[in-house]
Structure formats: structure tokens, C-alpha cells
Amino acid sequence: MEKQNAEHLLRLLANAAALCSADRTDALPVLRQASALLWRLEPSAQPSSAIALEEKLSTPIEGWLPDEIRGDYSGPLLTANMTTQTCNEMILELNVSQLWEVIQACVNRVKQACRLRSDGEVLYRNFRLFLIEHAVIEPSQARDVFVPLNLSLSDFYEPIPQHLKHNGLIYQCPVCRWPMNALRHEVNCDSAWCREKKSVFQLKGSQLINRINNSPLKGEPPKDRLMLKAALWKFTLQPGLLELALAERLTEKGFEAMLWPDVDRTDLRIQFADTTQDIDAKVWVSPYELAKHIEQIPNHVSRWIVIPDYQKQNIPLLRERCPAGVRVFTQSQCVREAQKHAAPF
Ligand SMILES: [Zn+2]
């Protein structure tokens, strides 16, 4: 119950920050609710007024929100009156169960359709690849993939909102192609994976300039283009970038690596001399949430779980919680482990 209340409070704070960045008057009732709940969870502290709480949203939450409540989140929720990466991550992740259900329903319909067709394996792979490689599309681009599966474009893509257009242009993250909010102090797409790949910019005049290598990023007219829905970007496209990177590395090392085999029984299946190994790629911000997920894998299932290299520090925690058949690696460790299993030439 306490955990549920803590999550509810985080959701209220993130929603309040999003409302503050659009229209403060809409934020006030949410701030009042958040303030009341915070006082209930922390009765020994002084209650905050809605206005005081609004000011706190622009300061790091680790300075005013107890660790038991904020969990893995840190940093301010607002900067220069715009939502921060932390805030946007909270909005998505705290609504995860709702969003996940919607996505699962869509993707399950596709899987079922593919399992009934002799060419379903190829159609499904093309569909997954399409979503990963097309964060933004012209509607006609989807025809070849969506029509054979009888899919509705609006289940997966939506119009690009005004706040992602700056002077009539959109700026796509060079790593995942997601449109970025060019007005933010630090411009990025809210994905740790993309940040690690140096996708962080600053608006200078009418151009975005990369903060690490100074390269410019041009805006493009959006025309009638659509963007992938946020939940699909987070739970399909983002892990997909790790899945593709891993498959590419393993293929380079001479392995046969199959993405989403048997219409998605696993993310990646690698062929050794006399056996196969199923691999799942996970790009989760919270190692604790991932550990809980790993613990639920039945003992008899043989599975390698792979996380991005930049999350190497989470490996000891995750390994402690592994059931008998599960092993956890970073992307680089996984490639080295596969090489140990390779048949000698
Ligand atoms: Zn990105």
C-alpha cells in the first residue's frame, strides 16, 4: 500500500510538472493533491503549500523527497519551465502497466495473425524491424508492412504534437529518430541509450548543435509525417536498438543470430555447434524493477538476459537474483560469453 501511495505521489508530481509547463492554473489542484499525499506519507515534515511545492519541482527531488518515495529517480522535474528527462521518464514508467496492456494487445494481434500464416515469421520480423527503424514516417511508407497484416496505422502512429515543432521544423534524435523538444535547455530524446551514443544538443540560433562534438543537426519540415506512439517507442523501439546492436555484433563474430524467432518466443536466438541459446535484451532504467522481473522467470527456463554496457554497475545486483537457468550479461560480456561456447574451427 505504501509503495502504491509513493508511486501515486510520483505520478502526481510528474503530471503537475507537465501541467506547469503548459498552464499553471491546471497544475494547482494536482499540486494540492500531491502536497496532501506527501504530508500523509511524511507526517513529521511541515506540509508544503501548492506554490511551495511548485517551486520545488525545479530543484533536484533528492533534496526534498525521501529516498523511499523517489526510488531510482533523481534531478529536477522542471528546468526553465519545461519538463526534464526525469519527469518524462516518470510519466511513462509510472503508467507502465496501463501502457503495457495497450501495447501488448496490439502486438498480440499481430503475433496471432502471423502465427496463422505460412509467411508469418518473415512478416512479423519485418513488422518489428519497421517499428524500430521508423520512429517517424510518411503514412505511405508503412503500406508494405501494415497492409499484408491488416493493421491500422493509428494503432501504432499518431500526429506529431505542436510542442515538438520549432519554427515549423522537427528535429529527430540521430540515434532513434524520435522528435526532440528543441526548446529544452538540454535537447535530447529522453532515452539513456541515445544519450550514451552522444545524442545531446543545444539550440543555438535556429540550429541544434551537438554538445559533445559540435556537429549541427538540421530541422526538417514535418509535412504529414506521423510519430510512433510513446509507449511503443519506449518498450519496442528502445530495446530494439539493443537487440539489433547485439545481433549485429554476434553476426560479425560468425554466429547465426535470429531476431524474434518463432514469431517472438524470445528476442534473439543464437546457434552454437550443438545447441541454441535464447537471449532477451532489456533496457530498463531501474535495476530493481528488472531484478523483480528476472526473479519471476521459472527455474527450468534457460535464458540469457542482456543489458546495455553503460549499466554494467547493475550486474552484481541482477546476478544475485537470478533463477537457476538465467544468466545476466552486458552487451559486451554476452558477445565474449558466446565466443566461449563457439565450436573450435
Ligand atoms: Zn533517441
Coordinates of C-alpha atoms and ligand atoms in Angstrom, one line a residue:
M1 CA 0.0 0.0 0.0
E2 CA 2.8 2.4 1.0
K3 CA 4.6 1.6 -2.3
Q4 CA 1.4 2.3 -4.2
N5 CA 1.0 5.6 -2.4
A6 CA 4.6 6.5 -3.2
E7 CA 4.1 5.7 -6.9
H8 CA 0.8 7.7 -6.9
L9 CA 2.7 10.7 -5.4
L10 CA 5.4 10.5 -8.0
R11 CA 2.8 10.3 -10.8
L12 CA 1.0 13.4 -9.3
L13 CA 4.3 15.3 -9.2
A14 CA 5.3 14.4 -12.7
N15 CA 1.8 15.3 -14.0
A16 CA 1.9 18.6 -12.1
A17 CA 5.3 19.4 -13.6
A18 CA 3.9 18.7 -17.1
L19 CA 0.8 20.9 -16.4
C20 CA 3.1 23.7 -15.0
S21 CA 5.0 23.7 -18.3
A22 CA 1.7 24.2 -20.2
D23 CA -0.8 26.1 -18.0
R24 CA -0.1 26.7 -14.3
T25 CA -3.8 27.1 -13.3
D26 CA -4.4 23.5 -14.3
A27 CA -1.5 22.4 -12.2
L28 CA -2.7 23.8 -8.9
P29 CA -5.3 21.2 -8.0
V30 CA -2.8 18.4 -8.8
L31 CA -0.2 20.2 -6.7
R32 CA -2.6 20.4 -3.8
Q33 CA -3.4 16.7 -4.0
A34 CA 0.4 15.9 -4.2
S35 CA 1.0 18.1 -1.2
A36 CA -1.7 16.4 0.9
L37 CA -0.4 12.9 0.0
L38 CA 3.2 13.9 0.7
W39 CA 2.2 15.1 4.2
R40 CA 0.4 11.8 4.8
L41 CA 3.5 9.8 3.8
E42 CA 5.8 12.1 5.8
P43 CA 3.7 13.3 8.8
S44 CA 6.8 14.5 10.7
A45 CA 7.6 17.1 8.0
Q46 CA 6.0 20.5 7.5
P47 CA 3.2 20.5 5.0
S48 CA 4.0 22.4 1.8
S49 CA 1.7 24.8 0.1
A50 CA 0.9 24.2 -3.6
I51 CA 3.1 27.2 -4.5
A52 CA 6.0 26.0 -2.4
L53 CA 5.7 22.5 -4.0
E54 CA 5.6 24.1 -7.4
E55 CA 9.0 25.8 -6.7
K56 CA 10.5 22.5 -5.5
L57 CA 9.7 20.9 -8.9
S58 CA 12.6 23.0 -10.4
T59 CA 15.1 21.6 -7.8
P60 CA 16.5 18.1 -7.6
I61 CA 14.0 15.7 -6.0
E62 CA 16.7 14.0 -3.9
G63 CA 16.9 17.3 -2.0
W64 CA 13.3 17.2 -0.8
L65 CA 11.7 13.9 -1.5
P66 CA 12.6 10.9 0.8
D67 CA 14.6 8.1 -0.8
E68 CA 11.8 5.6 -0.1
I69 CA 9.4 7.6 -2.2
R70 CA 11.6 8.7 -5.1
G71 CA 13.2 5.3 -5.6
D72 CA 15.7 5.5 -8.6
Y73 CA 14.6 8.9 -9.8
S74 CA 16.8 12.0 -9.4
G75 CA 17.2 15.5 -10.6
P76 CA 14.6 18.3 -11.1
L77 CA 11.3 17.7 -12.8
L78 CA 11.2 21.2 -14.4
T79 CA 14.0 23.2 -16.0
A80 CA 13.3 26.7 -17.4
N81 CA 9.6 25.8 -17.0
M82 CA 9.9 22.7 -19.3
T83 CA 9.7 19.0 -18.2
T84 CA 13.0 17.3 -17.8
Q85 CA 14.1 13.9 -18.9
T86 CA 13.5 12.5 -15.4
C87 CA 9.9 13.9 -15.5
N88 CA 9.2 12.4 -18.9
E89 CA 10.6 9.1 -17.8
M90 CA 8.5 9.1 -14.7
I91 CA 5.3 9.8 -16.7
L92 CA 6.0 6.9 -19.0
E93 CA 7.3 4.4 -16.5
L94 CA 4.7 5.0 -13.7
N95 CA 1.9 4.4 -16.2
V96 CA 3.7 1.3 -17.4
S97 CA 1.0 -1.3 -16.6
Q98 CA -1.7 0.7 -18.4
L99 CA 0.6 1.5 -21.4
W100 CA 1.9 -2.1 -21.5
E101 CA -1.5 -3.5 -21.7
V102 CA -2.4 -1.3 -24.7
I103 CA 0.8 -2.3 -26.5
Q104 CA 0.5 -6.0 -25.7
A105 CA -3.0 -6.0 -27.1
C106 CA -1.8 -4.5 -30.4
V107 CA 1.3 -6.6 -30.7
N108 CA -0.5 -9.8 -29.7
R109 CA -3.0 -9.3 -32.5
V110 CA 0.0 -9.1 -34.9
K111 CA 1.6 -12.2 -33.4
Q112 CA -1.7 -14.2 -33.7
A113 CA -2.1 -13.1 -37.3
C114 CA 1.5 -14.1 -38.1
R115 CA 1.3 -17.5 -36.4
L116 CA -1.6 -18.4 -38.7
R117 CA 0.3 -17.7 -41.9
S118 CA 3.0 -19.7 -43.6
D119 CA 5.0 -16.5 -44.3
G120 CA 4.2 -15.2 -40.8
E121 CA 7.7 -15.5 -39.5
V122 CA 9.0 -13.1 -42.2
L123 CA 6.1 -10.7 -41.9
Y124 CA 6.5 -10.5 -38.1
R125 CA 10.2 -9.8 -38.4
N126 CA 9.6 -7.1 -41.0
F127 CA 6.9 -5.5 -38.7
R128 CA 9.2 -5.4 -35.7
L129 CA 12.1 -4.1 -37.7
F130 CA 9.9 -1.4 -39.3
L131 CA 8.8 -0.1 -35.8
I132 CA 12.4 0.0 -34.6
E133 CA 13.7 1.8 -37.7
H134 CA 10.8 4.2 -38.2
A135 CA 10.1 6.5 -35.2
V136 CA 8.7 9.0 -37.7
I137 CA 7.1 8.0 -41.0
E138 CA 5.2 9.3 -44.0
P139 CA 2.0 7.3 -44.0
S140 CA 2.7 5.7 -47.4
Q141 CA 5.9 4.2 -46.1
A142 CA 4.0 1.8 -43.8
R143 CA 2.0 0.3 -46.6
D144 CA 4.1 -2.7 -47.4
V145 CA 4.4 -3.8 -43.8
F146 CA 0.9 -2.9 -42.5
V147 CA -1.4 -3.9 -45.4
P148 CA -0.5 -7.6 -45.5
L149 CA -1.1 -7.9 -41.8
N150 CA -4.3 -5.9 -42.0
L151 CA -3.1 -3.4 -39.4
S152 CA -4.4 0.1 -38.7
L153 CA -1.7 2.8 -38.8
S154 CA -3.5 4.7 -36.0
D155 CA -2.9 1.8 -33.5
F156 CA 0.9 2.5 -33.8
Y157 CA 1.4 6.0 -35.0
E158 CA 0.0 9.5 -34.2
P159 CA 0.3 13.1 -35.4
I160 CA 3.4 15.0 -34.2
P161 CA 2.2 17.4 -31.5
Q162 CA 2.8 21.2 -31.8
H163 CA 5.3 21.4 -28.9
L164 CA 7.7 19.2 -30.9
K165 CA 7.7 21.6 -33.8
H166 CA 10.1 24.6 -33.5
N167 CA 9.6 27.3 -36.1
G168 CA 7.7 24.8 -38.2
L169 CA 10.5 22.2 -38.1
I170 CA 11.1 18.9 -36.3
Y171 CA 14.5 17.7 -35.0
Q172 CA 14.9 13.9 -34.9
C173 CA 17.3 12.2 -32.5
P174 CA 20.0 10.8 -34.7
V175 CA 20.1 7.5 -32.8
C176 CA 16.4 6.6 -32.5
R177 CA 14.8 9.2 -34.9
W178 CA 12.3 10.3 -32.2
P179 CA 11.4 14.0 -32.5
M180 CA 13.1 16.0 -29.7
N181 CA 11.8 19.2 -28.0
A182 CA 14.2 21.8 -29.4
L183 CA 13.3 24.4 -26.7
R184 CA 14.6 22.4 -23.8
H185 CA 17.8 23.7 -22.2
E186 CA 19.4 20.3 -23.0
V187 CA 17.9 18.8 -26.1
N188 CA 17.7 15.0 -26.2
C189 CA 15.0 12.3 -26.7
D190 CA 14.8 11.2 -23.1
S191 CA 16.5 7.9 -23.7
A192 CA 19.6 6.9 -21.7
W193 CA 20.6 4.7 -24.6
C194 CA 20.7 7.7 -27.0
R195 CA 22.5 9.9 -24.5
E196 CA 25.2 7.3 -24.2
K197 CA 25.5 7.5 -28.0
K198 CA 26.2 11.2 -27.7
S199 CA 22.8 12.4 -28.8
V200 CA 22.6 15.6 -26.7
F201 CA 22.1 19.0 -28.2
Q202 CA 21.7 22.7 -27.5
L203 CA 19.7 25.2 -29.5
K204 CA 21.9 28.0 -31.0
G205 CA 20.0 30.4 -33.2
S206 CA 17.9 28.2 -35.5
Q207 CA 20.3 25.2 -35.3
L208 CA 20.8 22.4 -32.8
I209 CA 24.5 21.8 -32.0
N210 CA 25.8 18.6 -30.6
R211 CA 27.2 19.3 -27.1
I212 CA 29.9 16.7 -27.4
N213 CA 31.2 17.1 -30.9
N214 CA 29.7 20.4 -32.0
S215 CA 28.1 18.9 -35.1
P216 CA 24.9 20.6 -36.3
L217 CA 21.6 18.9 -36.6
K218 CA 19.2 20.3 -39.2
G219 CA 15.4 20.6 -38.6
E220 CA 13.1 19.1 -41.2
P221 CA 9.6 20.2 -42.3
P222 CA 7.2 17.6 -40.7
K223 CA 4.8 17.6 -43.7
D224 CA 2.1 15.0 -43.0
R225 CA 4.5 12.7 -41.1
L226 CA 3.4 10.7 -38.0
M227 CA 5.4 9.6 -35.0
L228 CA 5.4 6.2 -33.2
K229 CA 3.3 6.2 -30.0
A230 CA 5.4 7.0 -26.9
A231 CA 4.8 3.6 -25.3
L232 CA 5.9 1.7 -28.4
W233 CA 9.0 4.0 -28.6
K234 CA 9.9 3.1 -25.1
F235 CA 9.0 -0.6 -24.9
T236 CA 9.6 -1.7 -28.5
L237 CA 11.9 0.7 -30.3
Q238 CA 14.4 1.4 -27.4
P239 CA 15.0 -2.3 -26.5
G240 CA 15.0 -3.0 -30.3
L241 CA 18.1 -0.8 -30.6
L242 CA 20.0 -3.1 -28.2
E243 CA 18.5 -6.2 -29.9
L244 CA 19.8 -5.1 -33.3
A245 CA 23.2 -4.0 -32.0
L246 CA 23.7 -7.3 -30.2
A247 CA 22.6 -9.3 -33.3
E248 CA 25.0 -7.3 -35.4
R249 CA 27.9 -7.9 -33.1
L250 CA 27.2 -11.7 -32.9
T251 CA 26.8 -12.0 -36.6
E252 CA 30.2 -10.1 -37.1
K253 CA 31.8 -12.8 -34.8
G254 CA 30.5 -15.5 -37.1
F255 CA 27.4 -16.6 -35.2
E256 CA 24.0 -17.3 -36.7
A257 CA 21.7 -14.9 -34.7
M258 CA 18.0 -14.9 -35.3
L259 CA 15.9 -12.0 -34.2
W260 CA 12.4 -12.7 -32.7
P261 CA 12.3 -16.4 -33.7
D262 CA 9.0 -18.4 -33.8
V263 CA 7.1 -15.1 -34.0
D264 CA 8.7 -13.6 -30.9
R265 CA 9.3 -16.6 -28.5
T266 CA 12.4 -14.7 -27.5
D267 CA 14.3 -11.5 -28.6
L268 CA 17.3 -13.3 -30.1
R269 CA 18.3 -16.9 -30.7
I270 CA 21.9 -17.8 -31.2
Q271 CA 23.1 -21.0 -32.7
F272 CA 26.1 -22.9 -31.1
A273 CA 27.6 -26.1 -32.5
D274 CA 25.1 -28.4 -30.9
T275 CA 22.6 -26.2 -29.1
T276 CA 20.8 -22.9 -29.2
Q277 CA 20.6 -20.1 -26.6
D278 CA 17.7 -17.7 -26.2
I279 CA 18.5 -14.2 -25.2
D280 CA 16.3 -11.3 -24.0
A281 CA 17.6 -7.7 -24.3
K282 CA 16.4 -5.3 -21.5
V283 CA 16.8 -1.5 -21.5
W284 CA 15.2 -0.7 -18.1
V285 CA 16.1 2.4 -16.1
S286 CA 15.5 0.7 -12.7
P287 CA 17.7 -2.3 -11.9
Y288 CA 15.3 -3.1 -9.0
E289 CA 12.3 -3.4 -11.3
L290 CA 14.4 -5.6 -13.7
A291 CA 15.6 -7.8 -10.8
K292 CA 11.9 -8.4 -9.9
H293 CA 11.1 -9.4 -13.4
I294 CA 14.1 -11.7 -13.6
E295 CA 13.2 -13.4 -10.4
Q296 CA 9.9 -14.5 -11.9
I297 CA 11.4 -16.5 -14.7
P298 CA 10.8 -20.2 -14.0
N299 CA 13.8 -22.2 -12.9
H300 CA 13.6 -24.6 -15.9
V301 CA 13.9 -21.8 -18.5
S302 CA 17.3 -21.3 -19.9
R303 CA 17.7 -17.6 -20.7
W304 CA 20.5 -15.0 -21.1
I305 CA 19.4 -11.5 -20.1
V306 CA 21.4 -8.7 -21.7
I307 CA 21.6 -5.1 -20.6
P308 CA 23.4 -2.1 -22.2
D309 CA 27.1 -1.8 -21.4
Y310 CA 26.5 1.6 -19.6
Q311 CA 24.5 -0.3 -17.0
K312 CA 27.5 -2.6 -16.0
Q313 CA 27.3 -1.5 -12.4
N314 CA 23.9 -3.2 -12.1
I315 CA 25.3 -6.7 -13.0
P316 CA 26.1 -7.9 -9.4
L317 CA 22.6 -7.0 -8.1
L318 CA 20.9 -8.7 -11.0
R319 CA 23.1 -11.9 -10.8
E320 CA 22.2 -12.2 -7.1
R321 CA 18.5 -12.5 -8.0
C322 CA 18.9 -15.0 -11.0
P323 CA 16.9 -18.2 -11.0
A324 CA 18.8 -21.4 -11.9
G325 CA 18.6 -21.2 -15.7
V326 CA 19.1 -17.5 -16.1
R327 CA 22.4 -15.6 -16.6
V328 CA 22.8 -11.8 -16.9
F329 CA 25.4 -10.1 -19.1
T330 CA 26.1 -6.7 -20.5
Q331 CA 26.2 -6.5 -24.3
S332 CA 30.0 -6.8 -24.5
Q333 CA 30.1 -9.6 -21.9
C334 CA 27.4 -11.5 -23.9
V335 CA 29.5 -11.5 -27.0
R336 CA 32.6 -12.7 -25.1
E337 CA 30.5 -15.5 -23.4
A338 CA 29.1 -16.6 -26.8
Q339 CA 32.7 -16.9 -28.1
K340 CA 33.5 -19.3 -25.2
H341 CA 30.7 -21.5 -26.5
A342 CA 31.8 -21.4 -30.1
A343 CA 32.9 -24.5 -31.8
P344 CA 36.7 -24.6 -32.4
F345 CA 37.5 -24.1 -36.1
Ligands
ZN1 ZN 16.9 8.9 -29.3

